[in-house]
Protein backbone atom coordinates (compact mmCIF):
# COMPACT_ATOMS: atom_id res chain seq x y z
CA UNK A 1 0.00 0.00 0.00
CA UNK A 2 1.44 3.39 -0.96
CA UNK A 3 1.38 6.60 1.07
CA UNK A 4 -1.29 9.15 0.10
CA UNK A 5 0.01 11.89 -2.15
CA UNK A 6 -0.74 15.55 -1.84
CA UNK A 7 0.94 18.76 -0.90
CA UNK A 8 3.77 18.41 1.61
CA UNK A 9 2.80 18.88 5.24
CA UNK A 10 3.62 22.24 6.79
CA UNK A 11 5.91 22.43 9.81
CA UNK A 12 5.79 24.85 12.72
CA UNK A 13 8.92 26.66 13.98
CA UNK A 14 9.02 24.06 16.79
CA UNK A 15 9.00 21.05 14.44
CA UNK A 16 12.68 20.16 14.85
CA UNK A 17 12.36 20.44 18.64
CA UNK A 18 9.30 18.14 18.62
CA UNK A 19 11.26 15.61 16.57
CA UNK A 20 14.38 15.90 18.76
CA UNK A 21 12.25 15.24 21.84
CA UNK A 22 10.81 12.09 20.26
CA UNK A 23 7.34 13.40 19.47
CA UNK A 24 5.10 11.04 17.50
CA UNK A 25 4.42 13.24 14.46
CA UNK A 26 1.20 12.86 12.48
CA UNK A 27 -0.70 14.84 9.82
CA UNK A 28 -3.09 17.34 11.43
CA UNK A 29 -4.99 19.82 9.26
CA UNK A 30 -2.16 20.04 6.74
CA UNK A 31 0.55 20.28 9.40
CA UNK A 32 2.98 17.70 10.75
CA UNK A 33 2.22 17.87 14.49
CA UNK A 34 3.12 15.80 17.56
CA UNK A 35 0.33 13.85 19.24
CA UNK A 36 2.35 12.35 22.06
CA UNK A 37 5.86 11.87 23.35
CA UNK A 38 6.19 9.30 26.12
CA UNK A 39 2.66 7.95 26.44
CA UNK A 40 -0.81 9.14 27.37
CA UNK A 41 -0.73 8.26 31.07
CA UNK A 42 2.73 9.69 31.72
CA UNK A 43 1.90 12.90 29.84
CA UNK A 44 -1.45 13.26 31.62
CA UNK A 45 0.26 12.99 35.01
CA UNK A 46 2.96 15.49 33.95
CA UNK A 47 0.37 18.09 32.91
CA UNK A 48 -1.69 17.56 36.08
CA UNK A 49 1.31 17.76 38.42
CA UNK A 50 3.72 20.10 36.63
CA UNK A 51 3.07 21.73 33.24
CA UNK A 52 2.25 21.03 29.61
CA UNK A 53 2.98 22.83 26.36
CA UNK A 54 0.86 22.98 23.21
CA UNK A 55 2.37 24.34 20.01
CA UNK A 56 -0.24 26.80 18.69
CA UNK A 57 1.86 28.23 15.87
CA UNK A 58 -0.18 26.26 13.30
CA UNK A 59 -3.47 27.87 14.27
CA UNK A 60 -5.35 30.45 12.25
CA UNK A 61 -5.16 34.18 12.57
CA UNK A 62 -7.53 36.88 11.37
CA UNK A 63 -7.22 40.64 11.35
CA UNK A 64 -10.23 42.87 11.74
CA UNK A 65 -9.71 46.45 10.55
CA UNK A 66 -11.79 49.48 9.81
CA UNK A 67 -14.10 51.90 11.58
CA UNK A 68 -16.43 49.11 12.81
CA UNK A 69 -13.69 46.64 13.80
CA UNK A 70 -14.46 46.83 17.52
CA UNK A 71 -18.17 46.30 16.84
CA UNK A 72 -17.38 43.17 14.81
CA UNK A 73 -15.06 41.72 17.47
CA UNK A 74 -17.59 42.51 20.21
CA UNK A 75 -20.19 40.51 18.27
CA UNK A 76 -17.88 37.55 17.62
CA UNK A 77 -16.43 37.03 21.10
CA UNK A 78 -17.80 36.76 24.63
CA UNK A 79 -15.43 39.16 26.40
CA UNK A 80 -15.38 42.96 26.28
CA UNK A 81 -12.84 43.73 23.56
CA UNK A 82 -13.00 47.45 24.36
CA UNK A 83 -10.66 46.78 27.29
CA UNK A 84 -7.90 45.41 25.03
CA UNK A 85 -4.53 47.16 24.98
CA UNK A 86 -2.64 47.24 21.67
CA UNK A 87 -0.12 44.41 21.50
CA UNK A 88 -1.87 42.38 24.23
CA UNK A 89 -4.33 39.49 24.00
CA UNK A 90 -7.57 38.50 25.65
CA UNK A 91 -8.67 34.90 26.18
CA UNK A 92 -12.23 34.45 24.98
CA UNK A 93 -14.71 32.02 23.47
CA UNK A 94 -16.19 31.71 20.01
CA UNK A 95 -19.84 30.61 20.19
CA UNK A 96 -22.64 29.75 17.77
CA UNK A 97 -25.73 31.97 17.53
CA UNK A 98 -27.37 29.60 20.05
CA UNK A 99 -24.54 30.08 22.54
CA UNK A 100 -22.93 26.68 22.13
CA UNK A 101 -19.15 26.54 22.27
CA UNK A 102 -17.15 26.33 19.02
CA UNK A 103 -13.60 26.99 20.23
CA UNK A 104 -11.48 29.19 22.41
CA UNK A 105 -9.50 32.06 20.95
CA UNK A 106 -7.03 34.79 21.77
mmCIF file of N, CA and C in Angstrom:
data_model
loop_
_atom_site.group_PDB
_atom_site.id
_atom_site.type_symbol
_atom_site.label_atom_id
_atom_site.label_comp_id
_atom_site.label_asym_id
_atom_site.label_seq_id
_atom_site.Cartn_x
_atom_site.Cartn_y
_atom_site.Cartn_z
ATOM 1 N N UNK A 1 0.853 -1.169 0.000
ATOM 2 C CA UNK A 1 0.000 0.000 0.000
ATOM 3 C C UNK A 1 0.902 1.237 0.000
ATOM 4 N N UNK A 2 0.612 2.201 -0.869
ATOM 5 C CA UNK A 2 1.444 3.394 -0.957
ATOM 6 C C UNK A 2 0.889 4.509 -0.081
ATOM 7 N N UNK A 3 1.768 5.441 0.268
ATOM 8 C CA UNK A 3 1.375 6.598 1.068
ATOM 9 C C UNK A 3 0.499 7.518 0.227
ATOM 10 N N UNK A 4 -0.488 8.197 0.849
ATOM 11 C CA UNK A 4 -1.294 9.148 0.098
ATOM 12 C C UNK A 4 -0.419 10.289 -0.404
ATOM 13 N N UNK A 5 -0.741 10.766 -1.597
ATOM 14 C CA UNK A 5 0.012 11.887 -2.146
ATOM 15 C C UNK A 5 -0.795 13.160 -1.976
ATOM 16 N N UNK A 6 -0.126 14.246 -2.012
ATOM 17 C CA UNK A 6 -0.744 15.548 -1.844
ATOM 18 C C UNK A 6 0.338 16.557 -1.544
ATOM 19 N N UNK A 7 -0.072 17.757 -1.212
ATOM 20 C CA UNK A 7 0.944 18.761 -0.897
ATOM 21 C C UNK A 7 1.728 18.355 0.349
ATOM 22 N N UNK A 8 2.983 18.759 0.421
ATOM 23 C CA UNK A 8 3.770 18.410 1.609
ATOM 24 C C UNK A 8 3.170 19.048 2.859
ATOM 25 N N UNK A 9 3.319 18.358 3.976
ATOM 26 C CA UNK A 9 2.799 18.884 5.238
ATOM 27 C C UNK A 9 3.624 20.087 5.679
ATOM 28 N N UNK A 10 2.952 21.066 6.245
ATOM 29 C CA UNK A 10 3.617 22.242 6.785
ATOM 30 C C UNK A 10 4.240 21.894 8.133
ATOM 31 N N UNK A 11 5.231 22.671 8.531
ATOM 32 C CA UNK A 11 5.912 22.433 9.809
ATOM 33 C C UNK A 11 6.004 23.739 10.586
ATOM 34 N N UNK A 12 5.717 23.668 11.868
ATOM 35 C CA UNK A 12 5.794 24.852 12.721
ATOM 36 C C UNK A 12 7.260 25.152 13.038
ATOM 37 N N UNK A 13 7.540 26.339 13.576
ATOM 38 C CA UNK A 13 8.917 26.656 13.977
ATOM 39 C C UNK A 13 9.463 25.694 15.041
ATOM 40 N N UNK A 14 8.585 25.004 15.755
ATOM 41 C CA UNK A 14 9.023 24.060 16.791
ATOM 42 C C UNK A 14 9.159 22.626 16.278
ATOM 43 N N UNK A 15 8.981 22.406 14.981
ATOM 44 C CA UNK A 15 8.997 21.047 14.439
ATOM 45 C C UNK A 15 10.262 20.281 14.813
ATOM 46 N N UNK A 16 11.428 20.870 14.578
ATOM 47 C CA UNK A 16 12.684 20.162 14.855
ATOM 48 C C UNK A 16 12.812 19.831 16.340
ATOM 49 N N UNK A 17 12.319 20.700 17.188
ATOM 50 C CA UNK A 17 12.359 20.439 18.638
ATOM 51 C C UNK A 17 11.438 19.277 18.994
ATOM 52 N N UNK A 18 10.228 19.264 18.391
ATOM 53 C CA UNK A 18 9.301 18.137 18.620
ATOM 54 C C UNK A 18 9.965 16.823 18.217
ATOM 55 N N UNK A 19 10.615 16.835 17.052
ATOM 56 C CA UNK A 19 11.262 15.610 16.569
ATOM 57 C C UNK A 19 12.428 15.218 17.478
ATOM 58 N N UNK A 20 13.234 16.183 17.888
ATOM 59 C CA UNK A 20 14.384 15.898 18.758
ATOM 60 C C UNK A 20 13.949 15.325 20.100
ATOM 61 N N UNK A 21 12.763 15.734 20.564
ATOM 62 C CA UNK A 21 12.252 15.237 21.843
ATOM 63 C C UNK A 21 11.495 13.917 21.703
ATOM 64 N N UNK A 22 11.438 13.386 20.477
ATOM 65 C CA UNK A 22 10.809 12.090 20.263
ATOM 66 C C UNK A 22 9.309 12.143 20.084
ATOM 67 N N UNK A 23 8.783 13.291 19.690
ATOM 68 C CA UNK A 23 7.345 13.404 19.466
ATOM 69 C C UNK A 23 6.871 12.503 18.344
ATOM 70 N N UNK A 24 5.723 11.846 18.548
ATOM 71 C CA UNK A 24 5.104 11.040 17.495
ATOM 72 C C UNK A 24 4.381 12.025 16.576
ATOM 73 N N UNK A 25 4.916 12.234 15.376
ATOM 74 C CA UNK A 25 4.421 13.244 14.455
ATOM 75 C C UNK A 25 3.401 12.641 13.495
ATOM 76 N N UNK A 26 2.280 13.331 13.346
ATOM 77 C CA UNK A 26 1.197 12.855 12.478
ATOM 78 C C UNK A 26 0.631 14.034 11.693
ATOM 79 N N UNK A 27 -0.029 13.766 10.553
ATOM 80 C CA UNK A 27 -0.704 14.837 9.818
ATOM 81 C C UNK A 27 -1.882 15.378 10.633
ATOM 82 N N UNK A 28 -1.998 16.695 10.692
ATOM 83 C CA UNK A 28 -3.089 17.337 11.425
ATOM 84 C C UNK A 28 -3.440 18.629 10.705
ATOM 85 N N UNK A 29 -4.532 18.612 9.958
ATOM 86 C CA UNK A 29 -4.985 19.818 9.261
ATOM 87 C C UNK A 29 -3.963 20.405 8.326
ATOM 88 N N UNK A 30 -3.172 19.557 7.671
ATOM 89 C CA UNK A 30 -2.162 20.040 6.743
ATOM 90 C C UNK A 30 -0.802 20.302 7.372
ATOM 91 N N UNK A 31 -0.702 20.066 8.666
ATOM 92 C CA UNK A 31 0.546 20.283 9.397
ATOM 93 C C UNK A 31 1.066 18.952 9.925
ATOM 94 N N UNK A 32 2.366 18.862 10.112
ATOM 95 C CA UNK A 32 2.976 17.697 10.752
ATOM 96 C C UNK A 32 3.149 18.061 12.225
ATOM 97 N N UNK A 33 2.298 17.474 13.080
ATOM 98 C CA UNK A 33 2.225 17.866 14.489
ATOM 99 C C UNK A 33 2.431 16.662 15.404
ATOM 100 N N UNK A 34 2.966 16.905 16.606
ATOM 101 C CA UNK A 34 3.124 15.802 17.559
ATOM 102 C C UNK A 34 1.804 15.512 18.271
ATOM 103 N N UNK A 35 1.520 14.230 18.467
ATOM 104 C CA UNK A 35 0.325 13.849 19.238
ATOM 105 C C UNK A 35 0.691 13.305 20.609
ATOM 106 N N UNK A 36 1.898 12.806 20.742
ATOM 107 C CA UNK A 36 2.354 12.354 22.056
ATOM 108 C C UNK A 36 3.853 12.154 22.019
ATOM 109 N N UNK A 37 4.426 12.071 23.207
ATOM 110 C CA UNK A 37 5.864 11.875 23.351
ATOM 111 C C UNK A 37 6.160 10.562 24.052
ATOM 112 N N UNK A 38 5.813 10.476 25.332
ATOM 113 C CA UNK A 38 6.192 9.303 26.118
ATOM 114 C C UNK A 38 5.042 8.336 26.351
ATOM 115 N N UNK A 39 3.823 8.787 26.201
ATOM 116 C CA UNK A 39 2.658 7.950 26.437
ATOM 117 C C UNK A 39 1.571 8.753 27.121
ATOM 118 N N UNK A 40 0.334 8.369 26.880
ATOM 119 C CA UNK A 40 -0.805 9.143 27.373
ATOM 120 C C UNK A 40 -0.837 9.278 28.891
ATOM 121 N N UNK A 41 -0.645 8.199 29.603
ATOM 122 C CA UNK A 41 -0.733 8.259 31.066
ATOM 123 C C UNK A 41 0.374 9.126 31.648
ATOM 124 N N UNK A 42 1.598 8.901 31.212
ATOM 125 C CA UNK A 42 2.727 9.689 31.721
ATOM 126 C C UNK A 42 2.549 11.176 31.410
ATOM 127 N N UNK A 43 2.090 11.501 30.212
ATOM 128 C CA UNK A 43 1.896 12.898 29.842
ATOM 129 C C UNK A 43 0.732 13.529 30.606
ATOM 130 N N UNK A 44 -0.318 12.759 30.832
ATOM 131 C CA UNK A 44 -1.452 13.256 31.621
ATOM 132 C C UNK A 44 -0.983 13.620 33.031
ATOM 133 N N UNK A 45 -0.236 12.741 33.655
ATOM 134 C CA UNK A 45 0.260 12.989 35.008
ATOM 135 C C UNK A 45 1.183 14.215 35.014
ATOM 136 N N UNK A 46 2.045 14.345 34.007
ATOM 137 C CA UNK A 46 2.962 15.493 33.951
ATOM 138 C C UNK A 46 2.184 16.804 33.868
ATOM 139 N N UNK A 47 1.157 16.857 33.048
ATOM 140 C CA UNK A 47 0.368 18.087 32.910
ATOM 141 C C UNK A 47 -0.400 18.389 34.187
ATOM 142 N N UNK A 48 -0.918 17.352 34.841
ATOM 143 C CA UNK A 48 -1.690 17.557 36.077
ATOM 144 C C UNK A 48 -0.817 17.929 37.270
ATOM 145 N N UNK A 49 0.449 17.519 37.258
ATOM 146 C CA UNK A 49 1.306 17.760 38.422
ATOM 147 C C UNK A 49 2.395 18.806 38.174
ATOM 148 N N UNK A 50 2.655 19.132 36.933
ATOM 149 C CA UNK A 50 3.721 20.099 36.626
ATOM 150 C C UNK A 50 3.206 21.081 35.576
ATOM 151 N N UNK A 51 3.489 20.819 34.311
ATOM 152 C CA UNK A 51 3.065 21.733 33.245
ATOM 153 C C UNK A 51 3.028 20.995 31.918
ATOM 154 N N UNK A 52 2.304 21.562 30.966
ATOM 155 C CA UNK A 52 2.251 21.033 29.614
ATOM 156 C C UNK A 52 2.425 22.175 28.633
ATOM 157 N N UNK A 53 2.773 21.838 27.407
ATOM 158 C CA UNK A 53 2.978 22.826 26.362
ATOM 159 C C UNK A 53 2.251 22.369 25.113
ATOM 160 N N UNK A 54 1.549 23.287 24.468
ATOM 161 C CA UNK A 54 0.864 22.984 23.215
ATOM 162 C C UNK A 54 1.328 23.983 22.177
ATOM 163 N N UNK A 55 1.866 23.498 21.084
ATOM 164 C CA UNK A 55 2.366 24.340 20.005
ATOM 165 C C UNK A 55 1.178 24.896 19.218
ATOM 166 N N UNK A 56 0.907 26.186 19.359
ATOM 167 C CA UNK A 56 -0.243 26.803 18.687
ATOM 168 C C UNK A 56 0.154 27.554 17.419
ATOM 169 N N UNK A 57 1.407 27.443 17.007
ATOM 170 C CA UNK A 57 1.862 28.230 15.868
ATOM 171 C C UNK A 57 1.239 27.798 14.541
ATOM 172 N N UNK A 58 0.494 26.702 14.518
ATOM 173 C CA UNK A 58 -0.178 26.257 13.302
ATOM 174 C C UNK A 58 -1.611 26.789 13.204
ATOM 175 N N UNK A 59 -2.065 27.458 14.221
ATOM 176 C CA UNK A 59 -3.470 27.870 14.266
ATOM 177 C C UNK A 59 -3.717 29.132 13.453
ATOM 178 N N UNK A 60 -4.970 29.337 13.104
ATOM 179 C CA UNK A 60 -5.350 30.452 12.250
ATOM 180 C C UNK A 60 -5.250 31.806 12.920
ATOM 181 N N UNK A 61 -5.223 32.808 12.087
ATOM 182 C CA UNK A 61 -5.163 34.185 12.566
ATOM 183 C C UNK A 61 -6.006 35.037 11.621
ATOM 184 N N UNK A 62 -6.785 35.924 12.188
ATOM 185 C CA UNK A 62 -7.532 36.876 11.370
ATOM 186 C C UNK A 62 -7.236 38.283 11.867
ATOM 187 N N UNK A 63 -7.378 39.233 10.989
ATOM 188 C CA UNK A 63 -7.222 40.639 11.351
ATOM 189 C C UNK A 63 -8.520 41.345 11.002
ATOM 190 N N UNK A 64 -9.002 42.110 11.946
ATOM 191 C CA UNK A 64 -10.231 42.867 11.742
ATOM 192 C C UNK A 64 -9.841 44.336 11.766
ATOM 193 N N UNK A 65 -10.095 45.052 10.670
ATOM 194 C CA UNK A 65 -9.709 46.453 10.553
ATOM 195 C C UNK A 65 -10.888 47.279 10.091
ATOM 196 N N UNK A 66 -10.791 48.558 10.312
ATOM 197 C CA UNK A 66 -11.790 49.482 9.813
ATOM 198 C C UNK A 66 -12.543 50.162 10.934
ATOM 199 N N UNK A 67 -13.403 51.095 10.571
ATOM 200 C CA UNK A 67 -14.097 51.902 11.575
ATOM 201 C C UNK A 67 -15.048 51.100 12.463
ATOM 202 N N UNK A 68 -15.504 49.926 12.010
ATOM 203 C CA UNK A 68 -16.431 49.110 12.814
ATOM 204 C C UNK A 68 -15.765 47.842 13.345
ATOM 205 N N UNK A 69 -14.427 47.834 13.363
ATOM 206 C CA UNK A 69 -13.689 46.640 13.802
ATOM 207 C C UNK A 69 -14.069 46.231 15.220
ATOM 208 N N UNK A 70 -14.110 47.170 16.139
ATOM 209 C CA UNK A 70 -14.457 46.831 17.520
ATOM 210 C C UNK A 70 -15.857 46.240 17.591
ATOM 211 N N UNK A 71 -16.786 46.814 16.859
ATOM 212 C CA UNK A 71 -18.168 46.303 16.844
ATOM 213 C C UNK A 71 -18.196 44.845 16.365
ATOM 214 N N UNK A 72 -17.427 44.537 15.342
ATOM 215 C CA UNK A 72 -17.376 43.168 14.810
ATOM 216 C C UNK A 72 -16.802 42.218 15.848
ATOM 217 N N UNK A 73 -15.688 42.591 16.471
ATOM 218 C CA UNK A 73 -15.060 41.724 17.472
ATOM 219 C C UNK A 73 -15.978 41.556 18.682
ATOM 220 N N UNK A 74 -16.649 42.610 19.086
ATOM 221 C CA UNK A 74 -17.589 42.512 20.215
ATOM 222 C C UNK A 74 -18.697 41.503 19.908
ATOM 223 N N UNK A 75 -19.126 41.438 18.659
ATOM 224 C CA UNK A 75 -20.195 40.507 18.272
ATOM 225 C C UNK A 75 -19.699 39.066 18.184
ATOM 226 N N UNK A 76 -18.435 38.885 17.825
ATOM 227 C CA UNK A 76 -17.883 37.547 17.622
ATOM 228 C C UNK A 76 -17.395 36.862 18.891
ATOM 229 N N UNK A 77 -17.024 37.625 19.905
ATOM 230 C CA UNK A 77 -16.431 37.035 21.101
ATOM 231 C C UNK A 77 -17.280 37.323 22.330
ATOM 232 N N UNK A 78 -16.992 36.622 23.412
ATOM 233 C CA UNK A 78 -17.801 36.759 24.626
ATOM 234 C C UNK A 78 -17.264 37.783 25.613
ATOM 235 N N UNK A 79 -16.014 38.184 25.474
ATOM 236 C CA UNK A 79 -15.433 39.160 26.402
ATOM 237 C C UNK A 79 -15.536 40.566 25.835
ATOM 238 N N UNK A 80 -15.318 41.555 26.676
ATOM 239 C CA UNK A 80 -15.383 42.957 26.275
ATOM 240 C C UNK A 80 -14.064 43.359 25.624
ATOM 241 N N UNK A 81 -14.053 43.405 24.302
ATOM 242 C CA UNK A 81 -12.836 43.730 23.563
ATOM 243 C C UNK A 81 -12.451 45.195 23.698
ATOM 244 N N UNK A 82 -13.342 46.038 24.202
ATOM 245 C CA UNK A 82 -13.002 47.454 24.357
ATOM 246 C C UNK A 82 -11.937 47.663 25.430
ATOM 247 N N UNK A 83 -11.679 46.651 26.247
ATOM 248 C CA UNK A 83 -10.660 46.778 27.292
ATOM 249 C C UNK A 83 -9.278 46.344 26.808
ATOM 250 N N UNK A 84 -9.180 45.874 25.552
ATOM 251 C CA UNK A 84 -7.895 45.415 25.032
ATOM 252 C C UNK A 84 -6.896 46.560 24.917
ATOM 253 N N UNK A 85 -5.638 46.236 25.158
ATOM 254 C CA UNK A 85 -4.529 47.163 24.981
ATOM 255 C C UNK A 85 -3.749 46.687 23.763
ATOM 256 N N UNK A 86 -3.367 47.615 22.887
ATOM 257 C CA UNK A 86 -2.645 47.242 21.674
ATOM 258 C C UNK A 86 -1.414 46.406 22.013
ATOM 259 N N UNK A 87 -1.243 45.301 21.280
ATOM 260 C CA UNK A 87 -0.120 44.410 21.499
ATOM 261 C C UNK A 87 -0.359 43.349 22.567
ATOM 262 N N UNK A 88 -1.520 43.363 23.198
ATOM 263 C CA UNK A 88 -1.870 42.384 24.233
ATOM 264 C C UNK A 88 -2.983 41.478 23.694
ATOM 265 N N UNK A 89 -3.275 40.404 24.414
ATOM 266 C CA UNK A 89 -4.329 39.490 23.997
ATOM 267 C C UNK A 89 -5.382 39.367 25.081
ATOM 268 N N UNK A 90 -6.481 38.763 24.714
ATOM 269 C CA UNK A 90 -7.569 38.496 25.648
ATOM 270 C C UNK A 90 -8.088 37.092 25.348
ATOM 271 N N UNK A 91 -8.145 36.250 26.361
ATOM 272 C CA UNK A 91 -8.667 34.897 26.184
ATOM 273 C C UNK A 91 -10.185 34.988 26.135
ATOM 274 N N UNK A 92 -10.786 34.359 25.143
ATOM 275 C CA UNK A 92 -12.231 34.449 24.985
ATOM 276 C C UNK A 92 -12.768 33.167 24.363
ATOM 277 N N UNK A 93 -14.054 33.179 24.080
ATOM 278 C CA UNK A 93 -14.707 32.018 23.471
ATOM 279 C C UNK A 93 -15.423 32.434 22.203
ATOM 280 N N UNK A 94 -15.461 31.525 21.256
ATOM 281 C CA UNK A 94 -16.193 31.709 20.006
ATOM 282 C C UNK A 94 -17.405 30.788 20.083
ATOM 283 N N UNK A 95 -18.602 31.357 20.011
ATOM 284 C CA UNK A 95 -19.842 30.605 20.191
ATOM 285 C C UNK A 95 -20.707 30.649 18.941
ATOM 286 N N UNK A 96 -21.636 29.709 18.841
ATOM 287 C CA UNK A 96 -22.636 29.754 17.774
ATOM 288 C C UNK A 96 -23.702 30.780 18.155
ATOM 289 N N UNK A 97 -24.622 31.039 17.238
ATOM 290 C CA UNK A 97 -25.726 31.965 17.525
ATOM 291 C C UNK A 97 -26.572 31.492 18.704
ATOM 292 N N UNK A 98 -26.594 30.167 18.936
ATOM 293 C CA UNK A 98 -27.368 29.601 20.050
ATOM 294 C C UNK A 98 -26.586 29.563 21.353
ATOM 295 N N UNK A 99 -25.340 30.035 21.326
ATOM 296 C CA UNK A 99 -24.537 30.079 22.539
ATOM 297 C C UNK A 99 -23.769 28.814 22.836
ATOM 298 N N UNK A 100 -23.723 27.878 21.890
ATOM 299 C CA UNK A 100 -22.925 26.677 22.128
ATOM 300 C C UNK A 100 -21.475 26.951 21.724
ATOM 301 N N UNK A 101 -20.578 26.287 22.408
ATOM 302 C CA UNK A 101 -19.150 26.536 22.270
ATOM 303 C C UNK A 101 -18.616 25.974 20.953
ATOM 304 N N UNK A 102 -17.838 26.783 20.232
ATOM 305 C CA UNK A 102 -17.152 26.331 19.024
ATOM 306 C C UNK A 102 -15.687 26.083 19.349
ATOM 307 N N UNK A 103 -15.022 27.115 19.910
ATOM 308 C CA UNK A 103 -13.603 26.993 20.227
ATOM 309 C C UNK A 103 -13.194 28.177 21.093
ATOM 310 N N UNK A 104 -12.023 28.045 21.697
ATOM 311 C CA UNK A 104 -11.477 29.186 22.414
ATOM 312 C C UNK A 104 -10.605 29.973 21.442
ATOM 313 N N UNK A 105 -10.311 31.212 21.808
ATOM 314 C CA UNK A 105 -9.498 32.057 20.948
ATOM 315 C C UNK A 105 -8.793 33.116 21.770
ATOM 316 N N UNK A 106 -7.785 33.696 21.155
ATOM 317 C CA UNK A 106 -7.026 34.787 21.770
ATOM 318 C C UNK A 106 -7.174 36.004 20.879
#
